[in-house]
CSV table of C-alpha atoms and ligand atoms in Angstrom, one decimal:
chain,number,residue,atom,x,y,z
A,1,MET,CA,-0.6,0.1,-0.2
A,2,ILE,CA,1.6,3.7,-1.1
A,3,TYR,CA,-0.5,6.1,2.1
A,4,LEU,CA,-0.7,9.8,0.2
A,5,ASP,CA,-3.3,10.4,3.3
A,6,HIS,CA,-0.1,12.6,5.6
A,7,ASN,CA,-3.0,15.5,5.8
A,8,ALA,CA,-5.2,12.3,7.9
A,9,THR,CA,-2.3,11.0,9.5
A,10,ALA,CA,1.2,10.3,8.9
A,11,PRO,CA,2.4,7.0,10.2
A,12,VAL,CA,4.6,7.3,12.8
A,13,ARG,CA,8.0,7.9,12.2
A,14,PRO,CA,10.6,5.3,13.6
A,15,GLU,CA,12.4,7.2,16.2
A,16,VAL,CA,9.1,8.6,17.3
A,17,ARG,CA,7.8,4.9,18.6
A,18,ALA,CA,11.8,4.8,20.1
A,19,ALA,CA,11.1,7.6,22.4
A,20,MET,CA,7.9,6.5,23.9
A,21,LEU,CA,8.8,3.0,24.4
A,22,PRO,CA,10.6,3.7,28.1
A,23,TRP,CA,7.4,5.7,29.0
A,24,LEU,CA,5.2,3.3,27.8
A,25,ASP,CA,7.3,-0.4,29.9
A,26,GLY,CA,8.9,0.5,33.7
A,27,GLN,CA,8.7,4.4,33.3
A,28,TRP,CA,5.5,4.9,34.4
A,29,GLY,CA,5.2,6.6,36.9
A,30,SER,CA,3.4,10.3,37.4
A,31,PRO,CA,4.4,13.1,37.0
A,32,SER,CA,2.3,14.6,39.9
A,33,SER,CA,3.4,12.6,42.2
A,34,ILE,CA,6.9,13.4,44.0
A,35,HIS,CA,8.4,10.3,43.7
A,36,ALA,CA,11.7,8.8,42.2
A,37,PRO,CA,9.4,8.2,39.2
A,38,GLY,CA,6.9,10.9,38.9
A,39,ARG,CA,9.6,12.7,39.3
A,40,ARG,CA,11.0,10.8,36.3
A,41,ALA,CA,7.8,11.6,33.9
A,42,ARG,CA,7.3,15.5,35.2
A,43,GLN,CA,11.6,15.6,34.0
A,44,ALA,CA,10.7,14.6,30.4
A,45,VAL,CA,7.1,16.0,30.9
A,46,GLU,CA,8.7,19.6,31.1
A,47,ASP,CA,11.7,19.1,28.6
A,48,ALA,CA,9.3,18.2,25.1
A,49,ARG,CA,7.2,21.7,26.7
A,50,ARG,CA,10.9,22.7,26.1
A,51,THR,CA,11.7,21.6,22.6
A,52,LEU,CA,7.9,21.9,20.9
A,53,ALA,CA,8.4,26.0,22.6
A,54,ALA,CA,11.9,26.1,21.0
A,55,LEU,CA,10.8,24.7,17.4
A,56,LEU,CA,7.4,27.5,18.2
A,57,ARG,CA,9.5,29.5,18.9
A,58,VAL,CA,7.4,30.9,22.5
A,59,HIS,CA,7.8,30.1,26.2
A,60,HIS,CA,7.0,27.0,27.6
A,61,GLY,CA,5.3,28.1,29.8
A,62,ARG,CA,2.5,29.1,27.1
A,63,VAL,CA,2.4,25.4,26.0
A,64,VAL,CA,-0.7,23.1,27.4
A,65,PHE,CA,-1.1,20.0,26.3
A,66,THR,CA,-3.7,18.2,24.6
A,67,SER,CA,-5.1,15.3,23.7
A,68,GLY,CA,-4.8,16.7,20.3
A,69,GLY,CA,-6.0,19.3,17.1
A,70,THR,CA,-10.1,18.8,17.9
A,71,GLU,CA,-9.4,19.6,22.0
A,72,ALA,CA,-6.8,22.4,21.4
A,73,ASN,CA,-9.7,24.6,19.4
A,74,CYS,CA,-12.9,23.8,21.3
A,75,ALA,CA,-10.7,24.7,24.5
A,76,ILE,CA,-10.0,28.0,22.5
A,77,LEU,CA,-13.2,28.8,21.3
A,78,LEU,CA,-15.0,27.6,24.6
A,79,GLY,CA,-13.6,28.5,26.9
A,80,THR,CA,-12.7,32.7,26.1
A,81,LEU,CA,-15.9,32.6,25.4
A,82,ALA,CA,-17.3,30.8,28.2
A,83,GLY,CA,-14.9,33.8,30.2
A,84,CYS,CA,-17.4,36.3,28.6
A,85,GLY,CA,-20.4,34.8,29.7
A,86,PHE,CA,-21.3,33.9,26.5
A,87,ALA,CA,-21.8,37.3,25.6
A,88,GLY,CA,-19.9,39.4,22.0
A,89,GLU,CA,-19.0,37.7,18.6
A,90,VAL,CA,-16.3,35.3,17.8
A,91,ILE,CA,-15.4,35.4,13.3
A,92,VAL,CA,-13.4,32.3,12.3
A,93,SER,CA,-13.0,31.6,8.3
A,94,ALA,CA,-16.3,29.4,6.0
A,95,ILE,CA,-13.2,26.8,5.2
A,96,GLU,CA,-12.8,25.5,9.4
A,97,HIS,CA,-11.9,22.6,10.5
A,98,PRO,CA,-15.6,20.8,12.1
A,99,SER,CA,-13.5,21.4,15.7
A,100,ILE,CA,-13.9,25.8,14.7
A,101,LEU,CA,-17.3,25.3,13.2
A,102,GLU,CA,-18.6,22.7,15.7
A,103,PRO,CA,-18.2,25.1,18.5
A,104,CYS,CA,-19.5,28.2,17.3
A,105,ARG,CA,-23.2,26.1,16.6
A,106,LEU,CA,-22.9,25.3,20.0
A,107,LEU,CA,-21.7,28.9,20.9
A,108,ALA,CA,-24.5,31.0,18.8
A,109,ARG,CA,-27.0,28.2,20.7
A,110,ARG,CA,-25.8,30.1,23.9
A,111,GLY,CA,-26.4,33.1,22.2
A,112,VAL,CA,-23.1,34.5,20.1
A,113,THR,CA,-23.0,36.5,17.3
A,114,VAL,CA,-20.3,33.9,15.1
A,115,ARG,CA,-19.1,35.8,11.3
A,116,LEU,CA,-17.7,33.4,9.0
A,117,ALA,CA,-15.8,34.7,6.9
A,118,PRO,CA,-15.6,33.9,3.0
A,119,VAL,CA,-12.8,33.5,1.1
A,120,SER,CA,-11.9,33.5,-2.7
A,121,GLY,CA,-12.1,31.3,-5.9
A,122,ASP,CA,-8.8,29.9,-4.9
A,123,GLY,CA,-9.9,29.4,-1.0
A,124,ARG,CA,-7.7,32.2,0.6
A,125,VAL,CA,-9.1,33.8,3.2
A,126,ASP,CA,-10.6,37.5,2.5
A,127,VAL,CA,-8.9,39.4,5.2
A,128,ASP,CA,-10.2,43.1,4.4
A,129,TRP,CA,-13.7,41.4,5.5
A,130,ILE,CA,-12.4,40.2,8.5
A,131,ALA,CA,-10.5,43.9,9.3
A,132,ALA,CA,-13.9,45.2,8.2
A,133,ASN,CA,-16.0,43.5,10.8
A,134,LEU,CA,-14.0,44.0,14.0
A,135,THR,CA,-16.4,45.2,16.4
A,136,ALA,CA,-16.1,45.9,20.2
A,137,GLU,CA,-18.3,43.5,20.7
A,138,THR,CA,-15.9,40.7,19.0
A,139,ARG,CA,-14.0,38.6,21.4
A,140,LEU,CA,-12.0,36.1,19.2
A,141,VAL,CA,-10.7,35.9,15.3
A,142,SER,CA,-10.0,32.3,14.5
A,143,VAL,CA,-8.2,31.6,11.3
A,144,MET,CA,-6.6,27.9,10.5
A,145,HIS,CA,-2.7,28.5,9.1
A,146,ALA,CA,-3.2,25.9,6.5
A,147,ASN,CA,-6.4,24.3,4.8
A,148,ASN,CA,-6.5,20.4,5.4
A,149,GLU,CA,-8.3,20.2,2.4
A,150,THR,CA,-6.1,22.5,-0.5
A,151,GLY,CA,-4.0,23.1,1.6
A,152,VAL,CA,-3.6,26.7,0.2
A,153,LEU,CA,-2.1,28.2,3.8
A,154,GLN,CA,-3.9,31.8,5.0
A,155,PRO,CA,-2.1,35.1,5.7
A,156,ILE,CA,-2.3,34.8,9.4
A,157,ALA,CA,0.2,37.8,9.6
A,158,THR,CA,-1.6,40.1,7.9
A,159,ILE,CA,-5.1,39.1,9.6
A,160,GLY,CA,-3.3,39.1,13.6
A,161,ALA,CA,-2.1,42.6,12.7
A,162,ALA,CA,-5.4,43.9,11.8
A,163,CYS,CA,-6.9,41.9,15.4
A,164,ARG,CA,-3.8,43.5,17.0
A,165,ALA,CA,-4.5,46.3,16.4
A,166,ARG,CA,-7.8,46.6,17.7
A,167,GLY,CA,-6.7,44.6,21.0
A,168,VAL,CA,-8.6,42.0,19.9
A,169,PRO,CA,-7.6,37.9,20.4
A,170,PHE,CA,-5.7,36.2,17.5
A,171,HIS,CA,-6.6,32.7,17.5
A,172,VAL,CA,-5.0,30.5,14.5
A,173,ASP,CA,-4.8,26.6,13.9
A,174,ALA,CA,-2.4,24.9,13.1
A,175,THR,CA,-2.6,21.8,12.9
A,176,GLN,CA,-1.6,21.0,9.2
A,177,SER,CA,1.9,23.7,9.1
A,178,VAL,CA,3.8,23.3,12.6
A,179,GLY,CA,5.9,20.0,11.6
A,180,ARG,CA,5.3,20.9,8.2
A,181,ILE,CA,6.7,24.6,7.1
A,182,GLU,CA,8.0,27.1,9.7
A,183,VAL,CA,5.6,29.0,12.5
A,184,ASP,CA,7.3,31.6,14.7
A,185,LEU,CA,5.4,33.1,17.1
A,186,GLU,CA,8.7,35.6,17.8
A,187,GLU,CA,7.1,36.5,14.7
A,188,LEU,CA,3.7,36.1,13.7
A,189,PRO,CA,1.0,37.9,16.1
A,190,ILE,CA,-0.9,35.4,17.2
A,191,ASP,CA,-1.9,35.1,20.2
A,192,PHE,CA,-3.5,31.4,20.9
A,193,LEU,CA,-1.6,28.5,18.6
A,194,THR,CA,-3.0,24.7,18.3
A,195,LEU,CA,-0.9,22.2,16.7
A,196,SER,CA,-1.5,17.8,16.8
A,197,GLY,CA,1.4,15.3,16.7
A,198,HIS,CA,-0.2,12.8,14.6
A,199,LYS,CA,0.4,15.1,11.3
A,200,PHE,CA,4.4,14.9,11.1
A,201,GLY,CA,4.7,11.8,12.9
A,202,GLY,CA,4.3,11.6,16.8
A,203,PRO,CA,2.1,10.2,17.6
A,204,LYS,CA,-2.6,9.8,17.2
A,205,GLY,CA,-3.8,12.1,20.8
A,206,VAL,CA,-1.2,14.9,22.4
A,207,GLY,CA,-1.2,18.2,20.6
A,208,ALA,CA,-1.6,21.9,22.3
A,209,LEU,CA,-3.1,24.9,22.5
A,210,ILE,CA,0.0,27.2,23.1
A,211,ILE,CA,-1.7,30.4,25.0
A,212,ASP,CA,-1.2,34.1,26.3
A,213,ARG,CA,-0.8,34.0,29.8
A,214,GLN,CA,-1.9,38.3,29.7
A,215,ARG,CA,-5.4,36.3,28.5
A,216,PRO,CA,-7.2,33.7,30.8
A,217,LEU,CA,-8.6,31.3,29.3
A,218,GLN,CA,-11.2,29.6,31.2
A,219,PRO,CA,-10.4,25.6,30.7
A,220,LEU,CA,-12.3,22.7,29.1
A,221,LEU,CA,-11.4,20.3,31.6
A,222,VAL,CA,-11.0,21.3,35.1
A,223,GLY,CA,-10.1,18.6,38.2
A,224,GLY,CA,-6.4,17.6,38.7
A,225,GLY,CA,-5.0,21.4,38.3
A,226,GLN,CA,-2.5,20.1,35.8
A,227,GLU,CA,-1.3,22.0,33.2
A,228,TRP,CA,-1.3,25.2,35.2
A,229,GLY,CA,-5.1,24.3,35.6
A,230,GLN,CA,-5.5,24.9,32.2
A,231,ARG,CA,-5.9,21.6,31.8
A,232,ALA,CA,-6.5,18.8,34.2
A,233,GLY,CA,-6.0,15.3,34.0
A,234,THR,CA,-2.9,12.8,34.7
A,235,GLU,CA,0.2,13.8,31.7
A,236,ASN,CA,0.3,11.0,28.8
A,237,VAL,CA,3.5,11.8,28.6
A,238,ALA,CA,3.8,8.7,26.3
A,239,GLY,CA,1.9,10.4,24.0
A,240,ILE,CA,4.2,14.1,25.0
A,241,VAL,CA,7.4,12.7,24.6
A,242,GLY,CA,6.4,10.7,21.5
A,243,LEU,CA,5.2,14.5,20.2
A,244,ALA,CA,8.9,15.7,21.4
A,245,ALA,CA,11.3,13.7,19.7
A,246,ALA,CA,8.9,14.4,15.7
A,247,VAL,CA,9.4,17.7,16.5
A,248,THR,CA,13.3,17.2,17.6
A,249,ALA,CA,12.9,15.0,14.3
A,250,VAL,CA,11.7,17.8,12.1
A,251,ALA,CA,13.1,20.6,13.0
A,252,PRO,CA,16.3,20.1,11.3
A,253,ASN,CA,15.8,19.7,7.9
A,254,LEU,CA,12.1,21.7,8.2
A,255,PRO,CA,12.5,23.9,4.5
A,256,VAL,CA,14.6,21.2,2.5
A,257,GLU,CA,12.4,18.4,2.7
A,258,ALA,CA,9.2,21.4,1.9
A,259,GLU,CA,11.7,21.6,-1.1
A,260,ARG,CA,11.1,17.8,-1.3
A,261,LEU,CA,8.0,17.5,-1.4
A,262,ALA,CA,7.1,20.4,-3.1
A,263,GLY,CA,9.1,18.7,-6.2
A,264,LEU,CA,7.6,15.6,-5.5
A,265,ARG,CA,3.9,17.6,-5.9
A,266,THR,CA,5.3,19.1,-8.8
A,267,VAL,CA,5.9,15.9,-10.3
A,268,LEU,CA,2.9,14.6,-9.3
A,269,GLU,CA,0.7,17.4,-10.6
A,270,ARG,CA,2.4,17.5,-13.8
A,271,ALA,CA,1.7,14.6,-14.7
A,272,ILE,CA,-1.2,14.8,-14.2
A,273,MET,CA,-2.7,17.6,-15.8
A,274,ALA,CA,-0.7,16.3,-18.8
A,275,ALA,CA,-3.2,13.1,-19.6
A,276,LEU,CA,-6.1,14.5,-18.0
A,277,PRO,CA,-5.9,17.9,-18.5
A,278,GLU,CA,-9.4,19.1,-17.3
A,279,CYS,CA,-8.3,17.5,-14.2
A,280,VAL,CA,-8.7,20.8,-11.6
A,281,ILE,CA,-6.4,22.1,-9.1
A,282,PHE,CA,-7.6,23.6,-6.9
A,283,GLY,CA,-5.6,26.8,-4.9
A,284,ARG,CA,-3.5,26.0,-7.5
A,285,GLU,CA,-3.0,29.7,-7.8
A,286,GLU,CA,-2.2,30.6,-4.1
A,287,VAL,CA,0.7,30.1,-1.9
A,288,ARG,CA,0.0,26.6,-0.8
A,289,LEU,CA,1.6,23.5,1.4
A,290,PRO,CA,4.0,22.2,0.1
A,291,ASN,CA,2.4,18.3,0.9
A,292,THR,CA,-0.9,18.7,-0.4
A,293,THR,CA,-2.9,18.5,-3.9
A,294,CYS,CA,-6.5,18.8,-3.8
A,295,LEU,CA,-7.2,18.0,-7.9
A,296,GLY,CA,-11.2,18.0,-9.4
A,297,LEU,CA,-12.9,15.9,-11.9
A,298,GLU,CA,-16.0,16.3,-12.8
A,299,GLY,CA,-18.5,14.2,-13.1
A,300,LEU,CA,-17.0,11.8,-10.7
A,301,ASP,CA,-17.1,11.1,-7.5
A,302,GLY,CA,-14.8,11.1,-5.1
A,303,ALA,CA,-15.6,8.1,-2.5
A,304,THR,CA,-16.0,6.2,-5.1
A,305,LEU,CA,-11.9,7.2,-6.1
A,306,VAL,CA,-10.5,6.1,-3.5
A,307,MET,CA,-12.4,2.9,-3.2
A,308,ASN,CA,-11.2,2.7,-6.6
A,309,LEU,CA,-7.7,3.8,-5.7
A,310,ASP,CA,-7.7,1.7,-2.7
A,311,LEU,CA,-7.9,-1.4,-4.2
A,312,ALA,CA,-5.2,-0.3,-6.8
A,313,GLY,CA,-3.2,-0.2,-4.4
A,314,PHE,CA,-2.9,3.4,-2.5
A,315,ALA,CA,-4.5,5.4,0.3
A,316,VAL,CA,-5.4,9.2,-0.8
A,317,SER,CA,-8.6,10.9,0.6
A,318,SER,CA,-11.6,12.6,-1.0
A,319,GLY,CA,-13.2,15.9,-0.3
A,320,ALA,CA,-13.5,16.1,3.7
A,321,ALA,CA,-11.7,13.5,5.0
A,322,CYS,CA,-10.8,13.3,8.1
A,323,SER,CA,-13.3,12.2,9.8
A,324,SER,CA,-14.6,8.3,8.9
A,325,GLY,CA,-16.3,7.3,6.6
A,326,LYS,CA,-18.0,11.0,5.7
A,327,VAL,CA,-19.2,11.3,2.1
A,328,GLY,CA,-20.2,14.4,-0.3
A,329,PHE,CA,-19.3,17.1,-1.2
A,330,SER,CA,-16.9,19.2,1.7
A,331,HIS,CA,-17.8,22.9,2.5
A,332,VAL,CA,-14.0,24.0,2.4
A,333,LEU,CA,-15.3,23.7,-1.5
A,334,ARG,CA,-18.5,24.8,-1.6
A,335,ALA,CA,-17.0,28.3,0.5
A,336,MET,CA,-14.5,28.3,-2.6
A,337,GLY,CA,-17.8,28.9,-5.3
A,338,VAL,CA,-17.3,25.3,-6.8
A,339,ALA,CA,-19.9,24.2,-8.4
A,340,GLU,CA,-21.1,20.4,-7.2
A,341,PRO,CA,-20.5,17.6,-10.2
A,342,LEU,CA,-16.8,19.4,-10.1
A,343,GLY,CA,-16.9,19.4,-6.0
A,344,ARG,CA,-17.7,16.0,-6.1
A,345,GLY,CA,-15.1,14.9,-7.7
A,346,ALA,CA,-12.8,16.0,-5.3
A,347,LEU,CA,-9.4,13.9,-4.4
A,348,ARG,CA,-6.2,14.8,-2.0
A,349,VAL,CA,-3.2,13.5,-2.1
A,350,SER,CA,-0.9,14.5,0.6
A,351,LEU,CA,3.0,13.7,0.5
A,352,GLY,CA,4.7,13.7,3.9
A,353,TRP,CA,8.5,12.4,5.5
A,354,SER,CA,7.6,8.8,4.2
A,355,SER,CA,6.7,9.5,1.0
A,356,ARG,CA,9.5,8.6,-1.9
A,357,PRO,CA,9.8,9.9,-5.9
A,358,GLU,CA,9.0,6.1,-6.7
A,359,GLU,CA,5.8,6.1,-5.3
A,360,ILE,CA,5.1,9.6,-7.1
A,361,GLU,CA,6.0,7.6,-9.6
A,362,GLN,CA,3.7,4.1,-9.8
A,363,PHE,CA,0.8,6.8,-8.2
A,364,THR,CA,0.8,8.6,-11.6
A,365,ARG,CA,0.9,5.6,-13.8
A,366,ARG,CA,-2.1,4.1,-12.2
A,367,PHE,CA,-3.9,7.1,-11.3
A,368,VAL,CA,-5.0,7.7,-15.2
A,369,PRO,CA,-6.4,3.7,-15.8
A,370,VAL,CA,-8.7,4.2,-12.8
A,371,VAL,CA,-9.9,7.7,-13.9
A,372,GLU,CA,-10.7,6.6,-17.8
A,373,ARG,CA,-12.2,3.5,-16.3
A,374,LEU,CA,-15.1,5.0,-13.8
A,375,ARG,CA,-15.6,7.9,-17.0
A,376,LYS,CA,-16.7,4.8,-18.9
A,377,MET,CA,-18.7,2.7,-16.4
A,378,SER,CA,-20.8,6.4,-15.7
B,1,PMP,N1,-7.4,20.8,13.3
B,1,PMP,C1,-7.2,21.3,11.3
B,1,PMP,C2,-6.7,22.1,9.7
B,1,PMP,C3,-7.0,19.7,10.6
B,1,PMP,O1,-6.7,19.7,10.0
B,1,PMP,C4,-7.7,18.1,11.8
B,1,PMP,C5,-7.1,17.3,11.7
B,1,PMP,N2,-8.3,16.4,10.7
B,1,PMP,C6,-8.0,18.7,13.6
B,1,PMP,C7,-7.9,20.0,13.3
B,1,PMP,C8,-8.1,18.2,14.3
B,1,PMP,O2,-7.1,18.0,15.2
B,1,PMP,P1,-6.9,16.1,15.9
B,1,PMP,O3,-6.7,15.2,15.0
B,1,PMP,O4,-5.6,15.8,16.2
B,1,PMP,O5,-8.1,16.5,16.4
């Protein structure tokens, strides 16, 4: 099986597995215990916090470990608005992940006004719209760094600057970008940031929310007081160590690896466009993550295409494939104004650390006959 679905999850890196094993086998202390096994676990968690903080260039006191991107996103939205008595407004983009859009629906039911920022036909969030819609009632703006379906990078520096000018807190869901491209919080005007370990070779079920200590958040999980009271519950020590090991693996190599993946993606897109010139590459005119391509083939069904590629030995995904079994027309492509017959045939191919040139070559060789066969059948 050739795995080309890194935006769903990446294979766990061997060095991550090796770093985690001692914390599952032998070193099982709780970081809250004051005896020696507990102190060792605490040290491991704090070392991991510093490793992650160094990658993002933030103070380690801003790192709150979570169970992943979903929890961090829910924590920032629900926590910020709970602190405001569920009064006021939030602005998020129309192409956010469901872990942003669903808590927004909950907030709307509690009386919060939720405004959805539109995007261009190429999937770029409208900065001017956001700047024009900031009011004295805006409690939070949340825009993702890289879209999980198209890979389009959003103008977070400009949005952050507009928010700073109005004193509005700005959150960025960087689940798809951290570990793949540089995210420098010393440079960027961002107050809160979400990341997740499993998109770049760490384990599933661990991530972090970068907080702003000057802007206290009402915690989602309360009870044990861990993570400075921001996230109660005994820490996932092995997972946190694994996340840090993934950071250590990617950090020295980010630009080189990004260039390698962008090169592979160019080969893939050129080969497909040469054989199927009617194919649309969503967000092609925008700056994108180096690893992602989202293709549209009118008249085909994305899920059928994925199943047939699966039978041919390739793991890719269609539309919004983050949640299992989800088929249909993605809200991202809809927001971009993509017509339904084209959007339903959307296919996402996402590369990563395990991707090799021969895999791309095999994929492009098999892809075209699969498409042609499906077209004949439909
Ligand atoms: N945000 C984005 C943009 C994502 O792609 C994902 C994962 N599909 C998440 C959040 C959720 O992250 P996790 O799987 O770690 O909960």
